[in-house]
Coordinates of C-alpha atoms in Angstrom, one line a residue:
X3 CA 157.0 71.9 24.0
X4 CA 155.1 70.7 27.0
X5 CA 157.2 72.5 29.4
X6 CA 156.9 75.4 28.6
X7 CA 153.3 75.4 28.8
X8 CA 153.7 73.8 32.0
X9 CA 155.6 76.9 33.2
X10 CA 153.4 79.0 31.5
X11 CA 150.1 77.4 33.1
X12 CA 152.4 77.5 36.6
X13 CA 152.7 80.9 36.0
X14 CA 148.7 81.7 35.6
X15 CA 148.2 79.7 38.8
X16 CA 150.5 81.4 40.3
X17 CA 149.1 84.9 39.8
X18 CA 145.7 83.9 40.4
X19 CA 146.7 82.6 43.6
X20 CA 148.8 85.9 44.0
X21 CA 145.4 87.9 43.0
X22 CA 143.0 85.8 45.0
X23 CA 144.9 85.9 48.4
X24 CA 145.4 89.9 47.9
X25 CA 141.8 90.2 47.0
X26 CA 141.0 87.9 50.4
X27 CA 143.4 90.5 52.3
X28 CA 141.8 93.3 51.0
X29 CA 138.2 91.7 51.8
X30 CA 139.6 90.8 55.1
X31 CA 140.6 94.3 55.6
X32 CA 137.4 95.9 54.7
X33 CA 135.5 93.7 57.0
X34 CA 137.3 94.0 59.8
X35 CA 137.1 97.7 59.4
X36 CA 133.0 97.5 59.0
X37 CA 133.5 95.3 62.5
X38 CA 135.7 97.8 64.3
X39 CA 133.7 101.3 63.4
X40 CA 133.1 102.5 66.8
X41 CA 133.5 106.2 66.2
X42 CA 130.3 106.6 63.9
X43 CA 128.7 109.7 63.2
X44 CA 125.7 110.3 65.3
X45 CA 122.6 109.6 64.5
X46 CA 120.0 112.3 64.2
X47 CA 118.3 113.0 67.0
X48 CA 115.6 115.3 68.2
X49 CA 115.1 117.3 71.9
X50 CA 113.2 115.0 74.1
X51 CA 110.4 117.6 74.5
X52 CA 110.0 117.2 70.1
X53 CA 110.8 113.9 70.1
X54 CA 106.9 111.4 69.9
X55 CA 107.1 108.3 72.0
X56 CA 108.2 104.7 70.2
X57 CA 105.1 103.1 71.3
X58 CA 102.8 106.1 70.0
X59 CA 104.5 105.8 66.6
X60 CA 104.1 102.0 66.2
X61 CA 100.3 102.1 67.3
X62 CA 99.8 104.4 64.7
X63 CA 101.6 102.8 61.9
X64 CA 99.6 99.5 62.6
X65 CA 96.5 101.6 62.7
X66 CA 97.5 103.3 59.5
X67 CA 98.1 99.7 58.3
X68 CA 94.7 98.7 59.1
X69 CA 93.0 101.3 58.0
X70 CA 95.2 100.9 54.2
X71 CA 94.3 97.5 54.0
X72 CA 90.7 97.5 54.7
X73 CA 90.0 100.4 52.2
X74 CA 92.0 98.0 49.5
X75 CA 89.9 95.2 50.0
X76 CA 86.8 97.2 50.4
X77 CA 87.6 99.3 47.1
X78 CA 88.4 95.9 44.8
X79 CA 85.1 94.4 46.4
X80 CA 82.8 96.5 45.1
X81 CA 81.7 97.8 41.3
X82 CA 84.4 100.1 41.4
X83 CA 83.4 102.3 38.3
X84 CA 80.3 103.1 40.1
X85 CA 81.7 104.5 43.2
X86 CA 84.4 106.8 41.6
X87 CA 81.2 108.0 39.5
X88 CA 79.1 108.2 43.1
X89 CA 82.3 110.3 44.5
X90 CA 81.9 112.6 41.5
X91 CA 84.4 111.6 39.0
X92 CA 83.2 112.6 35.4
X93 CA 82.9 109.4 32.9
X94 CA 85.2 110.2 30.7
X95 CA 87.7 110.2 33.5
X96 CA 86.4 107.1 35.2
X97 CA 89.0 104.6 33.0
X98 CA 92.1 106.7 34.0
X99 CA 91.4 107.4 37.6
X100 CA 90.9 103.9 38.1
X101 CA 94.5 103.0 35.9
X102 CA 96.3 105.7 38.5
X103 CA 94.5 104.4 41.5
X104 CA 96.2 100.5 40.5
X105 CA 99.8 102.2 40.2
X106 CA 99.6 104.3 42.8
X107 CA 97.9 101.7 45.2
X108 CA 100.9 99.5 44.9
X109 CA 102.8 102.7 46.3
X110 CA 100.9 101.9 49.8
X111 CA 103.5 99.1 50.0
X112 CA 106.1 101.8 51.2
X113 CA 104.1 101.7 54.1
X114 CA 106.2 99.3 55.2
X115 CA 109.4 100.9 55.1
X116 CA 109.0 103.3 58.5
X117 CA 106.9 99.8 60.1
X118 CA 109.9 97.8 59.9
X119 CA 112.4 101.0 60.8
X120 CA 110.9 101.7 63.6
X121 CA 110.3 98.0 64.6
X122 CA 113.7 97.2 64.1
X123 CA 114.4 100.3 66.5
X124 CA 112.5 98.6 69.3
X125 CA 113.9 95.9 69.4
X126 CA 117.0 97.0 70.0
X127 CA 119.1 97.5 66.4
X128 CA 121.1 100.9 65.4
X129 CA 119.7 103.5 63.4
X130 CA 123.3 102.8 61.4
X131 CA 121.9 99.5 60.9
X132 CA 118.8 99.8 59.7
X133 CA 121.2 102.4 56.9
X134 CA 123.1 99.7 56.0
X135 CA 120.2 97.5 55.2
X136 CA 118.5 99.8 53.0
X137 CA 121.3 100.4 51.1
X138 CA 121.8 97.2 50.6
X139 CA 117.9 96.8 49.3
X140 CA 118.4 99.9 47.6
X141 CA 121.4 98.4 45.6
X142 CA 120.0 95.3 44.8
X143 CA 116.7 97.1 43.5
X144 CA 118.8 99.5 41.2
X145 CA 120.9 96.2 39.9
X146 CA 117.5 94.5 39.3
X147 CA 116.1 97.9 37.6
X148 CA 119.4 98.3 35.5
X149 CA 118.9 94.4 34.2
X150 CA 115.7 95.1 33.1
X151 CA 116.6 98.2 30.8
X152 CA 119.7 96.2 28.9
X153 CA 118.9 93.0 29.2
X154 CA 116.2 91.6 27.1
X155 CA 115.3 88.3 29.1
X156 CA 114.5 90.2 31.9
X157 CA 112.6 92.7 30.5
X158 CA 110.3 90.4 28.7
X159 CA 110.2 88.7 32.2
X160 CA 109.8 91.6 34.5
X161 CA 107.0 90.8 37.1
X162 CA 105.4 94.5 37.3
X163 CA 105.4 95.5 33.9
X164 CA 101.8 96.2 33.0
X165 CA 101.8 99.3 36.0
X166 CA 104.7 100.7 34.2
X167 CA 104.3 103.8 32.3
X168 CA 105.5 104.1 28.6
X169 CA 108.6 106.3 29.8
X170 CA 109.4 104.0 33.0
X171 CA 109.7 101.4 30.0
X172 CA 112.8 102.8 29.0
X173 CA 114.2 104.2 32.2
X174 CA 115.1 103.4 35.6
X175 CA 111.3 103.3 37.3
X176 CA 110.2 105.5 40.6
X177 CA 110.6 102.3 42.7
X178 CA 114.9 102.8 42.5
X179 CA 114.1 106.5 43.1
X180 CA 111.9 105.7 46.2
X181 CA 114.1 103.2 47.7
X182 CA 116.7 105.7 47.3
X183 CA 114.9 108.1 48.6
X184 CA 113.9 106.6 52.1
X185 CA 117.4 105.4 52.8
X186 CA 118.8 109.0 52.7
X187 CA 115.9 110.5 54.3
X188 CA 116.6 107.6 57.6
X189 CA 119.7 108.6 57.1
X190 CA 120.1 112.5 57.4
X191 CA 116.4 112.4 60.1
X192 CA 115.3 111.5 63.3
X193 CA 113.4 108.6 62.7
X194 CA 109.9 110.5 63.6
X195 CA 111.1 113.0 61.0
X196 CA 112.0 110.1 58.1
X197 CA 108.6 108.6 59.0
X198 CA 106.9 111.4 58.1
X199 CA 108.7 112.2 55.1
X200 CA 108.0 108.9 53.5
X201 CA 104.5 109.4 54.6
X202 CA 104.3 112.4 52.8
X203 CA 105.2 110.8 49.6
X204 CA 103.3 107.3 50.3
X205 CA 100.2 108.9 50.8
X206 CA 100.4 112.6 49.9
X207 CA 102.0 111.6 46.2
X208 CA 99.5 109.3 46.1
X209 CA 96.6 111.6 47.0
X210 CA 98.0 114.1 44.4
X211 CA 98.5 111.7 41.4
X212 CA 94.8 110.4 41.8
X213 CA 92.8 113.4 42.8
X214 CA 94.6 115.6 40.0
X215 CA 93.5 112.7 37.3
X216 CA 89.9 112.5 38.6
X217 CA 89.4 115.9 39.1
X218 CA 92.5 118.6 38.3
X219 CA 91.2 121.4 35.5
X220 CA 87.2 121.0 36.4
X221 CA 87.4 123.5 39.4
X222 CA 90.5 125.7 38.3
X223 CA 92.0 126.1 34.6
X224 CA 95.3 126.8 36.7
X225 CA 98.4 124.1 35.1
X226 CA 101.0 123.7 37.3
X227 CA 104.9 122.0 36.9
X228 CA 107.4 122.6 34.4
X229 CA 105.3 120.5 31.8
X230 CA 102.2 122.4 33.0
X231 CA 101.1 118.9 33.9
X232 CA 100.5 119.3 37.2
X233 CA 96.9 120.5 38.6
X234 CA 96.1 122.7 41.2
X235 CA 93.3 120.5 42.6
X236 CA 95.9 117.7 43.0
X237 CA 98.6 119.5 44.9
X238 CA 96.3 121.3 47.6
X239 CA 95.0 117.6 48.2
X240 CA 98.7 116.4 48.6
X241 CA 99.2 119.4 50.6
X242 CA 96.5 118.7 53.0
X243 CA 97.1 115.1 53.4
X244 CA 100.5 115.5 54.2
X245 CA 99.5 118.3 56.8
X246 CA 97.1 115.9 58.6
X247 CA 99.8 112.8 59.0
X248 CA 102.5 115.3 60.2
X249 CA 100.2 116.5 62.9
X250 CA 98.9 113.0 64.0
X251 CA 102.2 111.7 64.1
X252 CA 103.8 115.0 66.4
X253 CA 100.3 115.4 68.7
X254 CA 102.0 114.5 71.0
X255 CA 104.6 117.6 70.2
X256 CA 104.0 121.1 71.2
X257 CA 104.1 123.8 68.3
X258 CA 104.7 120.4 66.2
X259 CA 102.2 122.0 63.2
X260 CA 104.9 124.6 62.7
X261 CA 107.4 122.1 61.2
X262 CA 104.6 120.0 59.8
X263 CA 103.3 122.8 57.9
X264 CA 106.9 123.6 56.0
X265 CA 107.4 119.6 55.9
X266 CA 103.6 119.8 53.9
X267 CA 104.7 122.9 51.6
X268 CA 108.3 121.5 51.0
X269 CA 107.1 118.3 50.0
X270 CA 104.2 119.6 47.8
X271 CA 106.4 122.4 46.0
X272 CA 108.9 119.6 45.2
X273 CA 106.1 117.0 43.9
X274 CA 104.9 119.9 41.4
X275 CA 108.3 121.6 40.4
X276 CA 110.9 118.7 40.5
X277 CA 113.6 120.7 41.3
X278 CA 117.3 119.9 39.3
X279 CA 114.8 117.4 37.4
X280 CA 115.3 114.7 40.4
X281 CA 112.7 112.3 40.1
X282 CA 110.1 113.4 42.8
X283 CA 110.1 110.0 44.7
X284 CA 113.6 110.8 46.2
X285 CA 113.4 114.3 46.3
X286 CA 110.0 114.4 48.1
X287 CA 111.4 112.9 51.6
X288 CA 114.6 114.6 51.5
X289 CA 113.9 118.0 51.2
X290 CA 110.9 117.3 53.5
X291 CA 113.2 115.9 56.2
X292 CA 115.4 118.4 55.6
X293 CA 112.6 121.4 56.3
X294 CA 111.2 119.9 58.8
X295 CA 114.3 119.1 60.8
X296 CA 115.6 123.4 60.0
X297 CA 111.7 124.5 61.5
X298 CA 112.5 121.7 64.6
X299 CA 115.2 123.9 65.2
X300 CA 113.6 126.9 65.2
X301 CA 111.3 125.7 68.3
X302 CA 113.6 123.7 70.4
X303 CA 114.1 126.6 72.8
X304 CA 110.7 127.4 72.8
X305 CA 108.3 126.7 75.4
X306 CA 106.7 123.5 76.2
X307 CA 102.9 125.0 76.6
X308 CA 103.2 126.2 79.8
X309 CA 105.3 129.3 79.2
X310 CA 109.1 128.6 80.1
X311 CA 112.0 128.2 78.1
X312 CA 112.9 124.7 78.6
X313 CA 115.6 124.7 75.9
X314 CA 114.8 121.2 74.6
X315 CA 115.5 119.9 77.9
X316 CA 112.0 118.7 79.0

């Protein structure tokens, strides 16, 4: 009875080996094809004349950087409850504001995300692979997010659980939709235009989540949204903050506020009405991109301030 075993257990051996080495050949085979892509699809790219320089861009993502960091620490340095009151915000609102300011101030760690695109950029890597490396962060983070919902260990265990809101508890949280978000927005933009877009819903979303709390229904009854959640207050202030970062980051761009102002609108529109239901945290620098880079097209032939065509050859 042994040998038949024998040949059985052969047999086994045998096919793994078989389904190992086919599995090695197919890896092989997709490798090499990742190694040999040399006719990529472009990536997007502006007119010269539209286009800000590198340099410009970094400086004022470190700036932006600085400026982010020393409000934190001057914000958790001081008697915090006080200052919202001193800036206006009703008492009874004082405990919520101060609940959305600690979610949405770990949002400011996006900030990163066009500081390390545009670095890698400089020193000499692909837009393609900056891509790929998003989606690969993007991927782990939606494995890690998918983990915590089914399995229990790691939801007891989850490091950022106390910022999550009751609903995130039982659904993937913005953090997936963000990640997925800026990957698709670097991919389908220019990188000035991606930058933007994730500045629009770094600090724009941001602006609106914490100015609607303190202050949304005090000036203007007016309930915005699908859920009528949504405040007027809150939107014009994401509105006008994503307005200002467009134009500081195209000054250097002539007619550049014409795109900026239907990135702003695009980006505020989709924060209040969520179109399709997509979570607003990959729908906000998407359709951004997307309006900014149809208005960009609108100007390229247009005149670079002194009156001629140049055609987007300047």
């Amino acid at each position: 009875m042994a040998r038949p075993r024998f040949r059985s257990s052969g047999l086994v051996c045998c096919g793994l080996a078989t389904g190992c080495l086919g599995r090695w050949r197919g890896w092989n085979a997709w490798t090499r094809g990742w190694r040999s892509m040399k006719a990529l699809p472009p990536s997007p790219t502006l007119p010269k004349n539209l286009t800000p320089s590198d340099e410009y861009l970094i400086k004022l993502l470190l700036a932006l950087s600085i400026v982010v960091i020393t409000c934190t620490v001057i914000f958790k340095q001081t008697n915090r409850k006080a200052l919202l009151q001193s800036l206006g915000v009703s008492f009874r609102r004082v405990a919520k504001t101060m609940r959305e300011i600690e979610r949405k101030g770990f949002h400011l760690a996006g900030i990163l995300v066009p500081i390390i695109h545009h670095s890698l950029l400089r020193y000499g890597l692909s837009n393609f692979v900056c891509i790929r490396i998003c989606a690969t962060i993007t991927f782990v983070g939606w494995c890690a997010d998918l983990a915590r919902l089914y399995i229990p260990f790691v939801s007891r265990h989850w490091p950022l659980r106390s910022i999550l809101r009751e609903k995130e508890k039982r659904q993937l949280t913005g953090g997936c939709y963000f990640s997925l978000g800026c990957t698709l927005s670097i991919a389908i933009s220019p990188p000035s235009i991606a930058m933007a877009s994730i500045l629009f819903l770094v600090l724009g979303d941001m602006s609106a989540a914490i100015i609607g709390v303190s202050f949304g229904g005090e000036t203007v009854s007016l309930k915005l949204g699908r859920e009528g959640k949504k405040s007027l207050e809150g939107s014009f202030a994401m509105f006008c903050v994503c307005f200002i970062i467009g134009n500081v980051i195209f000054a250097e761009v002539h007619l550049g506020e014409y795109p900026v102002f239907f990135g702003a609108l695009a980006a505020t529109v989709v924060e209040v009405y969520e179109p399709f239901h997509i979570n607003d945290n990959l729908s906000i620098p998407v359709m951004s991109s997307i309006a900014m880079q149809y208005a960009f097209t609108r100007i390229e032939g247009l005149s670079c301030g002194d009156g001629i065509p140049c055609g987007g050859e300047c």
